[in-house]
PDB file of C-alpha atoms in Angstrom:
ATOM      1  CA  ARG A  27      72.005 283.538-166.284  1.00 42.00           C
ATOM      2  CA  LEU A  28      74.522 282.117-163.867  1.00 45.00           C
ATOM      3  CA  THR A  29      76.662 285.263-163.944  1.00 44.00           C
ATOM      4  CA  LEU A  30      74.045 287.894-163.133  1.00 45.00           C
ATOM      5  CA  PRO A  31      74.446 287.636-159.345  1.00 54.00           C
ATOM      6  CA  LEU A  32      78.206 288.284-159.426  1.00 59.00           C
ATOM      7  CA  GLY A  33      77.911 291.949-158.503  1.00 62.00           C
ATOM      8  CA  PRO A  34      79.361 293.845-155.539  1.00 65.00           C
ATOM      9  CA  SER A  35      76.336 293.171-153.318  1.00 68.00           C
ATOM     10  CA  ASN A  36      76.397 289.381-153.760  1.00 69.00           C
ATOM     11  CA  PRO A  37      76.972 287.788-150.309  1.00 69.00           C
ATOM     12  CA  LEU A  38      78.790 284.855-151.983  1.00 70.00           C
ATOM     13  CA  LEU A  39      81.665 287.213-152.744  1.00 72.00           C
ATOM     14  CA  ARG A  40      82.390 287.460-148.990  1.00 74.00           C
ATOM     15  CA  ILE A  41      83.270 283.764-149.168  1.00 75.00           C
ATOM     16  CA  ILE A  42      85.138 283.592-152.460  1.00 76.00           C
ATOM     17  CA  ALA A  43      86.959 286.931-152.568  1.00 78.00           C
ATOM     18  CA  ASN A  44      88.427 289.876-150.767  1.00 83.00           C
ATOM     19  CA  ARG A  45      86.017 292.371-152.325  1.00 79.00           C
ATOM     20  CA  GLU A  46      88.354 295.311-151.710  1.00 83.00           C
ATOM     21  CA  ASN A  47      90.964 293.608-153.907  1.00 83.00           C
ATOM     22  CA  LEU A  48      88.711 292.600-156.820  1.00 79.00           C
ATOM     23  CA  ASP A  49      89.168 294.021-160.286  1.00 81.00           C
ATOM     24  CA  TRP A  50      85.441 294.449-160.989  1.00 74.00           C
ATOM     25  CA  LYS A  51      85.854 295.087-164.709  1.00 79.00           C
ATOM     26  CA  LEU A  52      87.862 291.883-165.096  1.00 76.00           C
ATOM     27  CA  LEU A  53      85.385 289.950-162.925  1.00 73.00           C
ATOM     28  CA  ARG A  54      82.442 291.103-165.051  1.00 72.00           C
ATOM     29  CA  GLY A  55      84.289 290.182-168.250  1.00 70.00           C
ATOM     30  CA  ILE A  56      85.196 286.708-167.049  1.00 67.00           C
ATOM     31  CA  ALA A  57      81.747 286.157-165.569  1.00 64.00           C
ATOM     32  CA  SER A  58      79.987 287.128-168.775  1.00 63.00           C
ATOM     33  CA  LYS A  59      82.268 285.146-171.081  1.00 61.00           C
ATOM     34  CA  GLY A  60      83.853 282.402-168.983  1.00 58.00           C
ATOM     35  CA  LEU A  61      81.085 281.160-166.746  1.00 56.00           C
ATOM     36  CA  THR A  62      78.305 281.068-169.323  1.00 58.00           C
ATOM     37  CA  ASN A  63      79.577 277.746-170.685  1.00 64.00           C
ATOM     38  CA  LEU A  64      79.940 276.113-167.279  1.00 66.00           C
ATOM     39  CA  SER A  65      78.181 272.780-167.558  1.00 76.00           C
ATOM     40  CA  LYS A  66      75.601 271.727-164.997  1.00 78.00           C
ATOM     41  CA  GLY A  67      77.756 268.688-164.151  1.00 78.00           C
ATOM     42  CA  THR A  68      80.848 270.807-163.479  1.00 75.00           C
ATOM     43  CA  ALA A  69      78.878 273.241-161.335  1.00 75.00           C
ATOM     44  CA  SER A  70      77.276 270.335-159.466  1.00 77.00           C
ATOM     45  CA  GLN A  71      80.661 268.748-158.758  1.00 76.00           C
ATOM     46  CA  GLY A  72      81.963 272.050-157.382  1.00 72.00           C
ATOM     47  CA  VAL A  73      78.958 272.343-155.072  1.00 74.00           C
ATOM     48  CA  THR A  74      79.543 268.743-153.906  1.00 75.00           C
ATOM     49  CA  TRP A  75      83.173 269.562-153.062  1.00 73.00           C
ATOM     50  CA  ILE A  76      82.116 272.577-151.013  1.00 69.00           C
ATOM     51  CA  ARG A  77      79.359 270.717-149.150  1.00 73.00           C
ATOM     52  CA  SER A  78      81.474 267.644-148.377  1.00 72.00           C
ATOM     53  CA  SER A  79      84.704 269.552-147.674  1.00 67.00           C
ATOM     54  CA  SER A  80      86.530 266.969-149.763  1.00 70.00           C
ATOM     55  CA  PHE A  81      87.549 266.388-153.347  1.00 69.00           C
ATOM     56  CA  SER A  82      86.025 263.475-155.214  1.00 73.00           C
ATOM     57  CA  ARG A  83      85.606 262.457-158.823  1.00 73.00           C
ATOM     58  CA  ALA A  84      82.230 262.839-160.542  1.00 69.00           C
ATOM     59  CA  ASP A  85      81.451 259.180-159.750  1.00 73.00           C
ATOM     60  CA  GLY A  86      82.054 259.798-156.018  1.00 71.00           C
ATOM     61  CA  SER A  87      85.377 257.950-155.807  1.00 77.00           C
ATOM     62  CA  PRO A  88      88.213 259.701-153.949  1.00 74.00           C
ATOM     63  CA  TRP A  89      90.413 262.091-155.867  1.00 72.00           C
ATOM     64  CA  ASP A  90      93.950 260.670-156.081  1.00 71.00           C
ATOM     65  CA  PHE A  91      96.363 263.540-155.401  1.00 66.00           C
ATOM     66  CA  ARG A  92      99.545 261.568-156.035  1.00 72.00           C
ATOM     67  CA  SER A  93     101.820 263.238-158.554  1.00 76.00           C
ATOM     68  CA  ASP A  94     105.506 263.934-158.992  1.00 81.00           C
ATOM     69  CA  VAL A  95     104.900 267.106-161.014  1.00 88.00           C
ATOM     70  CA  PRO A  96     106.300 270.196-159.283  1.00 93.00           C
ATOM     71  CA  THR A  97     103.298 272.094-157.963  1.00 94.00           C
ATOM     72  CA  LEU A  98     102.801 275.564-156.520  1.00 96.00           C
ATOM     73  CA  VAL A  99      99.631 275.915-154.466  1.00 94.00           C
ATOM     74  CA  LEU A 100      98.401 279.335-153.390  1.00 95.00           C
ATOM     75  CA  ALA A 101      96.567 279.709-150.089  1.00 94.00           C
ATOM     76  CA  GLY A 102      94.811 283.035-149.750  1.00 93.00           C
ATOM     77  CA  ALA A 103      95.001 284.262-146.165  1.00 94.00           C
ATOM     78  CA  GLY A 104      91.474 285.619-146.622  1.00 92.00           C
ATOM     79  CA  ASP A 105      90.119 282.575-148.486  1.00 90.00           C
ATOM     80  CA  ARG A 106      86.938 281.453-146.736  1.00 85.00           C
ATOM     81  CA  LEU A 107      86.122 278.834-149.367  1.00 83.00           C
ATOM     82  CA  ILE A 108      89.252 276.682-149.020  1.00 84.00           C
ATOM     83  CA  PRO A 109      91.078 277.428-145.763  1.00 85.00           C
ATOM     84  CA  GLU A 110      94.863 277.294-145.524  1.00 89.00           C
ATOM     85  CA  GLN A 111      94.847 273.991-143.612  1.00 88.00           C
ATOM     86  CA  ASN A 112      92.949 272.309-146.487  1.00 85.00           C
ATOM     87  CA  VAL A 113      95.410 273.694-149.020  1.00 88.00           C
ATOM     88  CA  THR A 114      98.337 272.526-146.896  1.00 90.00           C
ATOM     89  CA  TYR A 115      96.821 269.047-146.580  1.00 85.00           C
ATOM     90  CA  ALA A 116      96.259 268.739-150.341  1.00 83.00           C
ATOM     91  CA  CYS A 117      99.830 269.845-150.976  1.00 88.00           C
ATOM     92  CA  SER A 118     101.140 267.294-148.459  1.00 87.00           C
ATOM     93  CA  GLN A 119      99.708 264.545-150.668  1.00 82.00           C
ATOM     94  CA  LEU A 120     102.023 265.536-153.519  1.00 86.00           C
ATOM     95  CA  SER A 121     105.697 264.621-153.633  1.00 88.00           C
ATOM     96  CA  ASP A 122     106.901 267.996-154.946  1.00 92.00           C
ATOM     97  CA  CYS A 123     104.565 270.697-153.719  1.00 94.00           C
ATOM     98  CA  ARG A 124     105.077 274.163-152.287  1.00 95.00           C
ATOM     99  CA  VAL A 125     102.382 276.155-150.489  1.00 96.00           C
ATOM    100  CA  GLU A 126     102.566 279.920-150.667  1.00 96.00           C
ATOM    101  CA  VAL A 127     100.271 281.698-148.202  1.00 96.00           C
ATOM    102  CA  ILE A 128      99.367 285.056-149.683  1.00 95.00           C
ATOM    103  CA  GLY A 129      98.385 287.624-147.122  1.00 96.00           C
ATOM    104  CA  LEU A 130      99.407 290.650-145.115  1.00 96.00           C
ATOM    105  CA  ASP A 131     101.372 288.611-142.551  1.00 97.00           C
ATOM    106  CA  GLU A 132     103.487 287.172-145.373  1.00 97.00           C
ATOM    107  CA  GLY A 133     104.319 290.607-146.800  1.00 97.00           C
ATOM    108  CA  TYR A 134     101.656 290.855-149.496  1.00 96.00           C
ATOM    109  CA  ILE A 135      99.594 294.003-149.973  1.00 94.00           C
ATOM    110  CA  THR A 136      96.358 292.309-148.812  1.00 94.00           C
ATOM    111  CA  ASP A 137      94.848 289.079-147.519  1.00 94.00           C
ATOM    112  CA  TYR A 138      93.872 287.407-150.762  1.00 94.00           C
ATOM    113  CA  GLY A 139      90.603 285.544-151.110  1.00 90.00           C
ATOM    114  CA  HIS A 140      89.851 282.597-153.369  1.00 88.00           C
ATOM    115  CA  ILE A 141      89.299 284.291-156.716  1.00 84.00           C
ATOM    116  CA  ASP A 142      91.231 287.507-156.278  1.00 87.00           C
ATOM    117  CA  THR A 143      94.475 285.568-156.656  1.00 88.00           C
ATOM    118  CA  VAL A 144      93.558 285.836-160.345  1.00 84.00           C
ATOM    119  CA  LEU A 145      91.027 288.682-160.409  1.00 84.00           C
ATOM    120  CA  GLY A 146      92.540 290.981-157.796  1.00 87.00           C
ATOM    121  CA  VAL A 147      93.815 294.452-158.531  1.00 88.00           C
ATOM    122  CA  SER A 148      97.109 293.459-156.893  1.00 90.00           C
ATOM    123  CA  ALA A 149      97.371 290.049-158.586  1.00 91.00           C
ATOM    124  CA  ARG A 150      99.228 291.364-161.642  1.00 92.00           C
ATOM    125  CA  ASP A 151     101.946 292.843-159.447  1.00 95.00           C
ATOM    126  CA  GLU A 152     102.187 290.178-156.751  1.00 95.00           C
ATOM    127  CA  ILE A 153     100.679 286.855-157.815  1.00 95.00           C
ATOM    128  CA  TYR A 154     101.420 286.620-161.536  1.00 95.00           C
ATOM    129  CA  PRO A 155     105.180 287.183-160.998  1.00 97.00           C
ATOM    130  CA  LEU A 156     105.154 284.583-158.211  1.00 96.00           C
ATOM    131  CA  ILE A 157     103.667 282.025-160.587  1.00 96.00           C
ATOM    132  CA  GLY A 158     106.010 283.113-163.396  1.00 96.00           C
ATOM    133  CA  ASP A 159     109.065 282.719-161.157  1.00 96.00           C
ATOM    134  CA  PHE A 160     107.890 279.263-160.095  1.00 96.00           C
ATOM    135  CA  LEU A 161     107.414 278.187-163.718  1.00 95.00           C
ATOM    136  CA  ASP A 162     110.745 279.706-164.767  1.00 95.00           C
ATOM    137  CA  GLY A 163     112.427 277.584-162.098  1.00 93.00           C
ATOM    138  CA  GLN A 164     111.144 274.324-163.577  1.00 90.00           C
ATOM    139  CA  PRO A 165     113.029 272.230-166.124  1.00 86.00           C
ATOM    140  CA  SER A 166     111.849 272.784-169.668  1.00 79.00           C
ATOM    141  CA  VAL A 167     110.155 270.038-171.614  1.00 69.00           C
ATOM    142  CA  ASP A 168     111.043 269.568-175.276  1.00 63.00           C
ATOM    143  CA  GLN A 169     108.523 268.619-177.966  1.00 48.00           C
ATOM    144  CA  GLY A 170     109.288 264.938-177.401  1.00 50.00           C
ATOM    145  CA  GLY A 171     107.982 265.166-173.851  1.00 52.00           C
ATOM    146  CA  SER A 172     111.238 264.625-171.943  1.00 51.00           C
ATOM    147  CA  ALA A 173     112.645 267.060-169.418  1.00 53.00           C
ATOM    148  CA  GLY A 174     115.694 269.022-170.463  1.00 49.00           C
ATOM    149  CA  GLU A 175     117.782 271.891-169.192  1.00 48.00           C
TER     150      GLU A 175
END
């Protein structure tokens, strides 16, 4: 199974998480239920992104970042998988994008890694409200698909 190696001694976790901030019970639950249906193609594309240090579509063509949708991008100060400069670059390709670096120097309780922005013990108190506030600040969209106040 793909999820078996996601335990505390897995060296991959040094790259994708701040292990001191992980909610291990939540990680095990997501790993056992969420990753079991990960297709080989999706996993392969993720590996390609990591190896090439660039985003591309499954067919190898460049990923077009252009969008006018308001976007909040989180950059974990302890993220060794996607460094802050890569996050900042991706955000710079969007017309309405805000980068939030989440780490000790920015006043957060820890230097967040890649997955502990969702699975961290501090995420519920620090990250979820940040995302909620960002979403609350966006115009609502009615059922017809047009923006409204």
